[in-house]
Structure formats: C-alpha cells, structure tokens
Short mmCIF file of C-alpha atoms in Angstrom, two decimals:
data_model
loop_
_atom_site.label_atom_id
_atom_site.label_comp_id
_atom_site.label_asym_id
_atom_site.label_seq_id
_atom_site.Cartn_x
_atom_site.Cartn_y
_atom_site.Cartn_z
CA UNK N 1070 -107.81 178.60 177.73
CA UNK N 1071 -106.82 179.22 181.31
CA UNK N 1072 -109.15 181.61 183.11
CA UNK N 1073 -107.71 183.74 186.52
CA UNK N 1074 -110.48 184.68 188.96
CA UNK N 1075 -110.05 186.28 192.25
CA UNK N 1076 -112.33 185.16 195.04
CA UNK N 1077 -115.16 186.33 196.60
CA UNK N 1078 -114.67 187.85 200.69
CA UNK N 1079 -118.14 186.45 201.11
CA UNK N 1080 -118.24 182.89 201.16
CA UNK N 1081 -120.63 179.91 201.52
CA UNK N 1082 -120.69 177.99 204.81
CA UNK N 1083 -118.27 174.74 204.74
CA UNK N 1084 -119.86 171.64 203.97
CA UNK N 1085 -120.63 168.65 206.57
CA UNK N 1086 -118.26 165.98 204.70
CA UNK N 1087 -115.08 165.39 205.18
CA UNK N 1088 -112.39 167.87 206.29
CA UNK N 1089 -109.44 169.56 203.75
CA UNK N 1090 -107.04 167.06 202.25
CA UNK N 1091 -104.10 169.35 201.79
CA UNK N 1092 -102.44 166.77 199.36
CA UNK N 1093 -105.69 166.38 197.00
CA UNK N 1094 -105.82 170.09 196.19
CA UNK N 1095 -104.90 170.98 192.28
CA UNK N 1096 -101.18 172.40 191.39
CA UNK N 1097 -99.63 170.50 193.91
CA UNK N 1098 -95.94 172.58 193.09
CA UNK N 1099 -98.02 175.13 195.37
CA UNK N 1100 -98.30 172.69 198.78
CA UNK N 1101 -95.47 173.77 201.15
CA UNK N 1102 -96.46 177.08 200.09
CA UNK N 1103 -99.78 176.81 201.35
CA UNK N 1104 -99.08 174.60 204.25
CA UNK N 1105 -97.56 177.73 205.58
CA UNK N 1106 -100.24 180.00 204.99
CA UNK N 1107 -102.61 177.33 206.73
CA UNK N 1108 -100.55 177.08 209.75
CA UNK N 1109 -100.14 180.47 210.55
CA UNK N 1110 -103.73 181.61 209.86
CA UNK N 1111 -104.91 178.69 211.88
CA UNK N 1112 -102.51 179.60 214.57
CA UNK N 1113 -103.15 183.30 215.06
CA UNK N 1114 -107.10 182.44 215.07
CA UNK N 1115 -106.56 179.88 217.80
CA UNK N 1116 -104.79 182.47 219.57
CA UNK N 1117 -105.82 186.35 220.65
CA UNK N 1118 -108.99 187.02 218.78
CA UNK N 1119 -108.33 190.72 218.45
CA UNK N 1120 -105.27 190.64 217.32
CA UNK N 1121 -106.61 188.29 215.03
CA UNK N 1122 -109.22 190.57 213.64
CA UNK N 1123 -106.58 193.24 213.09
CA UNK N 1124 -104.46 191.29 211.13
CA UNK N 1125 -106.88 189.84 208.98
CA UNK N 1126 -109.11 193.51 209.17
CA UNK N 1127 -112.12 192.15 210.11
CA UNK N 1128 -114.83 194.04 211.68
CA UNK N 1129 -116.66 193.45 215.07
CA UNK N 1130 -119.25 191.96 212.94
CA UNK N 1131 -117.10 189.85 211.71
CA UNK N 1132 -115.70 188.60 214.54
CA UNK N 1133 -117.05 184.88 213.77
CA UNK N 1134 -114.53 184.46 211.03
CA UNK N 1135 -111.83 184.01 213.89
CA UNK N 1136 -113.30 181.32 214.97
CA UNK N 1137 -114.03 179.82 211.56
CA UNK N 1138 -110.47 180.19 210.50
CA UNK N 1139 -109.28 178.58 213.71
CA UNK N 1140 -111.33 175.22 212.91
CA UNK N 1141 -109.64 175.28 209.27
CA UNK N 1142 -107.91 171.69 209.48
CA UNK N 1143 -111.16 170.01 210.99
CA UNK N 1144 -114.04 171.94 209.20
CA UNK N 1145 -115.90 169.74 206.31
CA UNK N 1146 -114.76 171.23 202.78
CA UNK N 1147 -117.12 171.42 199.68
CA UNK N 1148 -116.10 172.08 195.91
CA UNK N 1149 -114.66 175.93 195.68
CA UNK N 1150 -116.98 176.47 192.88
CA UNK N 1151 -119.79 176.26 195.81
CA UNK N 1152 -117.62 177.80 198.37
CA UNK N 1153 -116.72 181.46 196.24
CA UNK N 1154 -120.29 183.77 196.26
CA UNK N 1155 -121.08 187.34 195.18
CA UNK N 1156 -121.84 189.37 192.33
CA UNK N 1157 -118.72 187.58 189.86
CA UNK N 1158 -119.77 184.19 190.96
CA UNK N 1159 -123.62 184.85 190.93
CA UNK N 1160 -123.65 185.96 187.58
CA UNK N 1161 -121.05 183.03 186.31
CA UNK N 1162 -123.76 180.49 187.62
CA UNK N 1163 -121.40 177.90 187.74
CA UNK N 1164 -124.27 175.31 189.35
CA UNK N 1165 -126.68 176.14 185.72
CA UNK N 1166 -123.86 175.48 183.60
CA UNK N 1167 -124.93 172.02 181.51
CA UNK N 1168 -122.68 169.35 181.95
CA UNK N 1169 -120.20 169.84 178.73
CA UNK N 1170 -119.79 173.45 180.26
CA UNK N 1171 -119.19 172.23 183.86
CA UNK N 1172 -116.32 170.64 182.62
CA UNK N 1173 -115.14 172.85 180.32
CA UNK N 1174 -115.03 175.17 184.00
CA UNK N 1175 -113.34 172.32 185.93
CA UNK N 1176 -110.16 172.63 182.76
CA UNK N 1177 -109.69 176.40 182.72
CA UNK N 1178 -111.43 178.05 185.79
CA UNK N 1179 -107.89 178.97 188.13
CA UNK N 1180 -109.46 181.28 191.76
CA UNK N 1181 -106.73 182.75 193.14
CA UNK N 1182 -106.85 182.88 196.85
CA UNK N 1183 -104.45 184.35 199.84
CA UNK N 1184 -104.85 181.16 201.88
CA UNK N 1185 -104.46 178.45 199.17
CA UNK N 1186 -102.59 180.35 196.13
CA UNK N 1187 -104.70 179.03 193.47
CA UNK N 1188 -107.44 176.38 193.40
CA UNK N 1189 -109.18 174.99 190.66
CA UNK N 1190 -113.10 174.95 191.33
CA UNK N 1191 -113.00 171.30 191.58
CA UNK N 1192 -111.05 171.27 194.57
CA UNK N 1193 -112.42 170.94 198.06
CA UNK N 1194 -111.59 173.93 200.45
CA UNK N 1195 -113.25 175.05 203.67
CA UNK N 1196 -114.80 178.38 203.70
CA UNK N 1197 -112.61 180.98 205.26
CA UNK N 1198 -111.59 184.55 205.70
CA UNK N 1199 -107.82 185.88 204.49
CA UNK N 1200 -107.76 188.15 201.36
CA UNK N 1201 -104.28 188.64 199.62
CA UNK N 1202 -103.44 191.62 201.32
CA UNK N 1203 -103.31 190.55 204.64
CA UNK N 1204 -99.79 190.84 206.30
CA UNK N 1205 -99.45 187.34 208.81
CA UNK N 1206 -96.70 187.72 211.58
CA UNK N 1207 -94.56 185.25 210.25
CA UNK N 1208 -94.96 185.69 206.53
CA UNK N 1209 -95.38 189.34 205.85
CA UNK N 1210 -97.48 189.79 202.83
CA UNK N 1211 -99.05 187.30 201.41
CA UNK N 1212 -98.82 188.36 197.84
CA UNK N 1213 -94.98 188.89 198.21
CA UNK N 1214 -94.97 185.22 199.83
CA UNK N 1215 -97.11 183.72 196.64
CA UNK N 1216 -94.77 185.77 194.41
CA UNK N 1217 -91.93 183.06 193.82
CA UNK N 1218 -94.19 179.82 194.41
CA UNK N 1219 -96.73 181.11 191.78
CA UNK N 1220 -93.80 181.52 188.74
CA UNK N 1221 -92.53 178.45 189.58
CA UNK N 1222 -95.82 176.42 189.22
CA UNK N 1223 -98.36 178.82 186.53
CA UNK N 1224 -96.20 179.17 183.27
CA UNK N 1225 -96.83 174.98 183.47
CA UNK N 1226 -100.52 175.50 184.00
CA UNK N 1227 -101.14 178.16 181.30
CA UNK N 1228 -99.80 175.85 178.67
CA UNK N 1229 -99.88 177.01 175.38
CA UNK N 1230 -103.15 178.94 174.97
CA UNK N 1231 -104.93 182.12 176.05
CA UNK N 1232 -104.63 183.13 179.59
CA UNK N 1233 -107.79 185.55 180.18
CA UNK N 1234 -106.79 187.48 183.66
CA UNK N 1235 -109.97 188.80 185.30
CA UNK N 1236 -108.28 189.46 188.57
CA UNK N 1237 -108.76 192.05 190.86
CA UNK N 1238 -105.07 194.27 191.34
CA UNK N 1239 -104.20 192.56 195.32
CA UNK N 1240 -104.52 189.18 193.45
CA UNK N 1241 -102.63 189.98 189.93
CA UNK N 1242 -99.69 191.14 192.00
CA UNK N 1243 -98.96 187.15 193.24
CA UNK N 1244 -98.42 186.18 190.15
CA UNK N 1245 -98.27 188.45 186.62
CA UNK N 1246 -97.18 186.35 183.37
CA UNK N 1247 -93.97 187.20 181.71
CA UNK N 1248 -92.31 186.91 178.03
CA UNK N 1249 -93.89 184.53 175.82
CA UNK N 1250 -97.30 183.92 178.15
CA UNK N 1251 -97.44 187.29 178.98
CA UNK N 1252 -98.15 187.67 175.16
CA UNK N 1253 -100.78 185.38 175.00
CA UNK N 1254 -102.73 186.85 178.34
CA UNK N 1255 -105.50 189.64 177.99
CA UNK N 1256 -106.76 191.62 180.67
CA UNK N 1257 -110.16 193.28 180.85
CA UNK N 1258 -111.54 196.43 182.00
CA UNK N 1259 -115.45 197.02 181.73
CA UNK N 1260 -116.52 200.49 180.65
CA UNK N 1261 -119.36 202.19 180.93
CA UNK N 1262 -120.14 203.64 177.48
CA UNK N 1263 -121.79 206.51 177.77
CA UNK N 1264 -119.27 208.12 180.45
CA UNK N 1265 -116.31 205.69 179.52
CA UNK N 1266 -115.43 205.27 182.95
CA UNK N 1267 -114.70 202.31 184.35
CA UNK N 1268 -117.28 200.76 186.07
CA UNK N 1269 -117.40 198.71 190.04
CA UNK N 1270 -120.35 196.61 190.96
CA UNK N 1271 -121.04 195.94 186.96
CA UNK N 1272 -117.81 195.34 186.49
CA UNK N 1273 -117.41 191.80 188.65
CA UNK N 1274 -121.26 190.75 187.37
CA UNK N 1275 -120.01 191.37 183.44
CA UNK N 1276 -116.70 189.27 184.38
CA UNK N 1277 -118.89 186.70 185.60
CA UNK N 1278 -121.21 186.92 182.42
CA UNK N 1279 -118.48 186.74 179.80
CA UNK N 1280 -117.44 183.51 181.68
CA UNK N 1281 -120.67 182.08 181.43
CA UNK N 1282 -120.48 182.75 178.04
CA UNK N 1283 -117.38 181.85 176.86
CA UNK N 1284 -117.90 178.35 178.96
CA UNK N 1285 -121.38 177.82 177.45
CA UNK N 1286 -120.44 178.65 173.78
CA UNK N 1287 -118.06 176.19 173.75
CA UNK N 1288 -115.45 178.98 172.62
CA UNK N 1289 -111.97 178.02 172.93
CA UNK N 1290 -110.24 180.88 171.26
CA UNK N 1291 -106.62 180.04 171.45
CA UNK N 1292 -105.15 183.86 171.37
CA UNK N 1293 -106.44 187.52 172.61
CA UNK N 1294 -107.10 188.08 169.04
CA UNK N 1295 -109.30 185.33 168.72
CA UNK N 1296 -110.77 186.11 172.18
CA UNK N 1297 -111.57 189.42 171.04
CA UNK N 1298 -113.59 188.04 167.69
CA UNK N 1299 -115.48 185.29 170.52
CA UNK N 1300 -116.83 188.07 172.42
CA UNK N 1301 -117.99 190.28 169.79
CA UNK N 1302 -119.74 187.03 168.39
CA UNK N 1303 -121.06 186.25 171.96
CA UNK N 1304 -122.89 190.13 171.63
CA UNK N 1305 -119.96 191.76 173.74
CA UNK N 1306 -118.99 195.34 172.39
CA UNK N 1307 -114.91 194.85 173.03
CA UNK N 1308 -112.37 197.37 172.52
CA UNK N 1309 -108.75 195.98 172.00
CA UNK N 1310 -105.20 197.17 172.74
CA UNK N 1311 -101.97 194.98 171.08
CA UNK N 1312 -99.05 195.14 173.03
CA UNK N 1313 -97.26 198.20 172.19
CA UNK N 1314 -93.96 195.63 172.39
CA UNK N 1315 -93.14 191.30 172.73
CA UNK N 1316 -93.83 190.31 176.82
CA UNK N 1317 -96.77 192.38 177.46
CA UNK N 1318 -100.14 191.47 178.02
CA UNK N 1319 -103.00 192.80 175.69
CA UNK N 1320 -106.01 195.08 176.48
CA UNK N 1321 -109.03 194.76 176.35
CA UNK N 1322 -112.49 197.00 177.30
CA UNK N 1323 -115.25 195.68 177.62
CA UNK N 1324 -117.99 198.92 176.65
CA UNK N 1325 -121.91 198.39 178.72
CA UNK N 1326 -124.44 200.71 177.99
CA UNK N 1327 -126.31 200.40 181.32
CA UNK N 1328 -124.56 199.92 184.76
CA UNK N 1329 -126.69 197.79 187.00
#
C-alpha cells in the first residue's frame, strides 16, 4: 500500500544535526528536479525579501520564513515525519505509533511537497516554506514543473498494490495516476452525515485517523475494494464509487456524524 499525503504549511523548527544531504533523500529519479526547486527558492530568499514574500504569499507575519528558506542548504534537517505538523499529522501521531507500525509508515507513507516533490517520512528535510502553488521566476509553477518528473519516477513506487490518495487538489495536480494504477488508487472525501456536505477542518484530522488506523491494524488491503472492507472493519462508515470505466480512480466517502 502506498499512501499520498500533502504537507502541512506549518512546520516544526529544523533540527540542530547535520544539514540536507540532497543525494540521501528517497526516489532519487526526483534529484535534478528538486535541485532546481532548491536553488531558486534559496536564491530569491537570499535576495529582495519582499519580493520574496510575494512570490511565495507570505504575510508580514510571516516574514521570518524568508530568511529560513534562505539558510536551506546549511540549516540542520530532522526526519519529515517530525518536520510536517497540523491537524492531518496531529491526529496520524506518527511519534505513538509502536514500532511494527513505525515501519509499516516508513514503507508506504509518500508527503508530497513543492520544494522536494515527494519525500518519504524517513527522509531528513529542513523545515521550510513553498506550497505547490507557488509560481518561482525561473520555473513557473511548481506543480506544472513536478508534472513530468513525478510520472517518470511514481508508477515505480506504487508497485503493484493500492495507492490511497489523501491529497489536497494543488498537490494531486503534480502527479495523478493513469491506466492500470489509476485503477488500483482510491480517493477520499469525508462527509458530514447529517448534512452530507463535505467537511474542512474534520476532514484533514479523519485523514490523519484512518492512517493511524490502517498503520496500526496492520491492514494491508491490496485493492480499493479491499480498502473499503478494512475501514468498515476499522469502525469507518465508507461509501464507495467503482470506476464508471478501466483508468479511473475509485471513490470513496468517508460519512462522520459529528464535525469537530
């Protein structure tokens, strides 16, 4: 199972150790791509800072992120599993996990990220502040830029099995699977039951909770069909759509009674 998370914009501080090692970072197919990224974030935070800020649409209160991003190649790096916060993350509790589950996170957990494509929790970034839809000076959009990269390198990654997309739209657009993976991806909306609307805030904390639980279960349901009989087991009320034709992805809603 191969599980695609977007990031969080908060993030923790970077850690004291040692700085990024582009070359250690997972899905190496990915490298030039993000070497360019790196070089031209770290070069327009180096340079005007409000300029900066409008690029990257960053608030005056926000105006320390310039300099963060600026220190990217030097700044210590810490596991992305620690770096990634908020309300997905917080209720995923990646740190709580027991061990078999930790690794069982470090296999299928993929975060998708503007800066570094796609990292695997495991790896060691720097925190830092460029969402996908930023456009940088020299590279136009970033989700355009990770567009060609990203089908080279994921088709490999997903293998054979279940590809659950939990993405956020900016971040599905750099890469969206196609023909035979497509078939074996499911997407997930989370629905308030009552009103059957979809839902905001709940929906990134239920994300994070059917994560948890998939991870801590020891689930490993090898198709959306299968994913959708896991959840219901796990207590999830799931609502499921089959592909109305080969190459698409399937459906799925996940129904919450209360929204907090």
């Amino acid at each position: 199972m191969l599980v695609l998370l977007p990031p969080s914009e908060g993030k923790a501080a970077s850690g004291r150790g040692a700085p990024l090692k582009p070359e250690s970072l997972s899905l190496p197919g990915l490298r030039e791509a993000r070497e360019a990224v790196l070089g031209e974030l770290v070069g327009l935070c180096a340079g005007d800072e409000d300029k900066a800020r409008e690029v990257l649409g960053l608030s005056e209160g926000l105006r320390g992120e310039v300099a963060k991003n600026a220190e990217l190649r030097t700044a210590g790096a810490r596991p992305a599993g620690e770096v990634y916060t908020g309300v997905l993350y917080d209720a995923l509790g990646l740190a709580s996990l027991d061990t078999a589950a930790k690794r069982r996170a470090a296999r299928s957990l993929l975060v998708f990220s503007g800066l570094w494509g796609a990292v695997r929790v495991t790896d060691r970034i720097p925190s830092y502040r460029c969402s996908m839809g930023v456009r940088l000076p020299g590279l136009g959009a970033l989700g355009a830029h990770w567009r060609a990269p990203m089908a080279s390198v994921l088709p490999e990654v997903a293998g054979d099995g279940l590809v659950l997309d939990l993405r956020s739209s900016a971040y599905a657009a750099a890469w969206k699977p196609k023909g035979e993976v497509a078939g074996r991806t499911a997407t997930v909306r989370v629905l308030h039951a009552p009103t059957r609307k979809v839902v905001s805030h709940f929906n990134k904390a239920t994300k994070g909770r059917i994560v948890r639980s998939l991870l801590s279960s020891g689930a490993a349901p090898e198709d959306p069909a299968r994913l959708v009989e896991a959840l219901r087991d796990l207590g999830y009320v799931v609502e499921a759509a089959a592909p109305a034709r080969a190459g698409q992805a399937w459906s799925l809603d996940v129904l919450v009674a209360e929204v907090h």
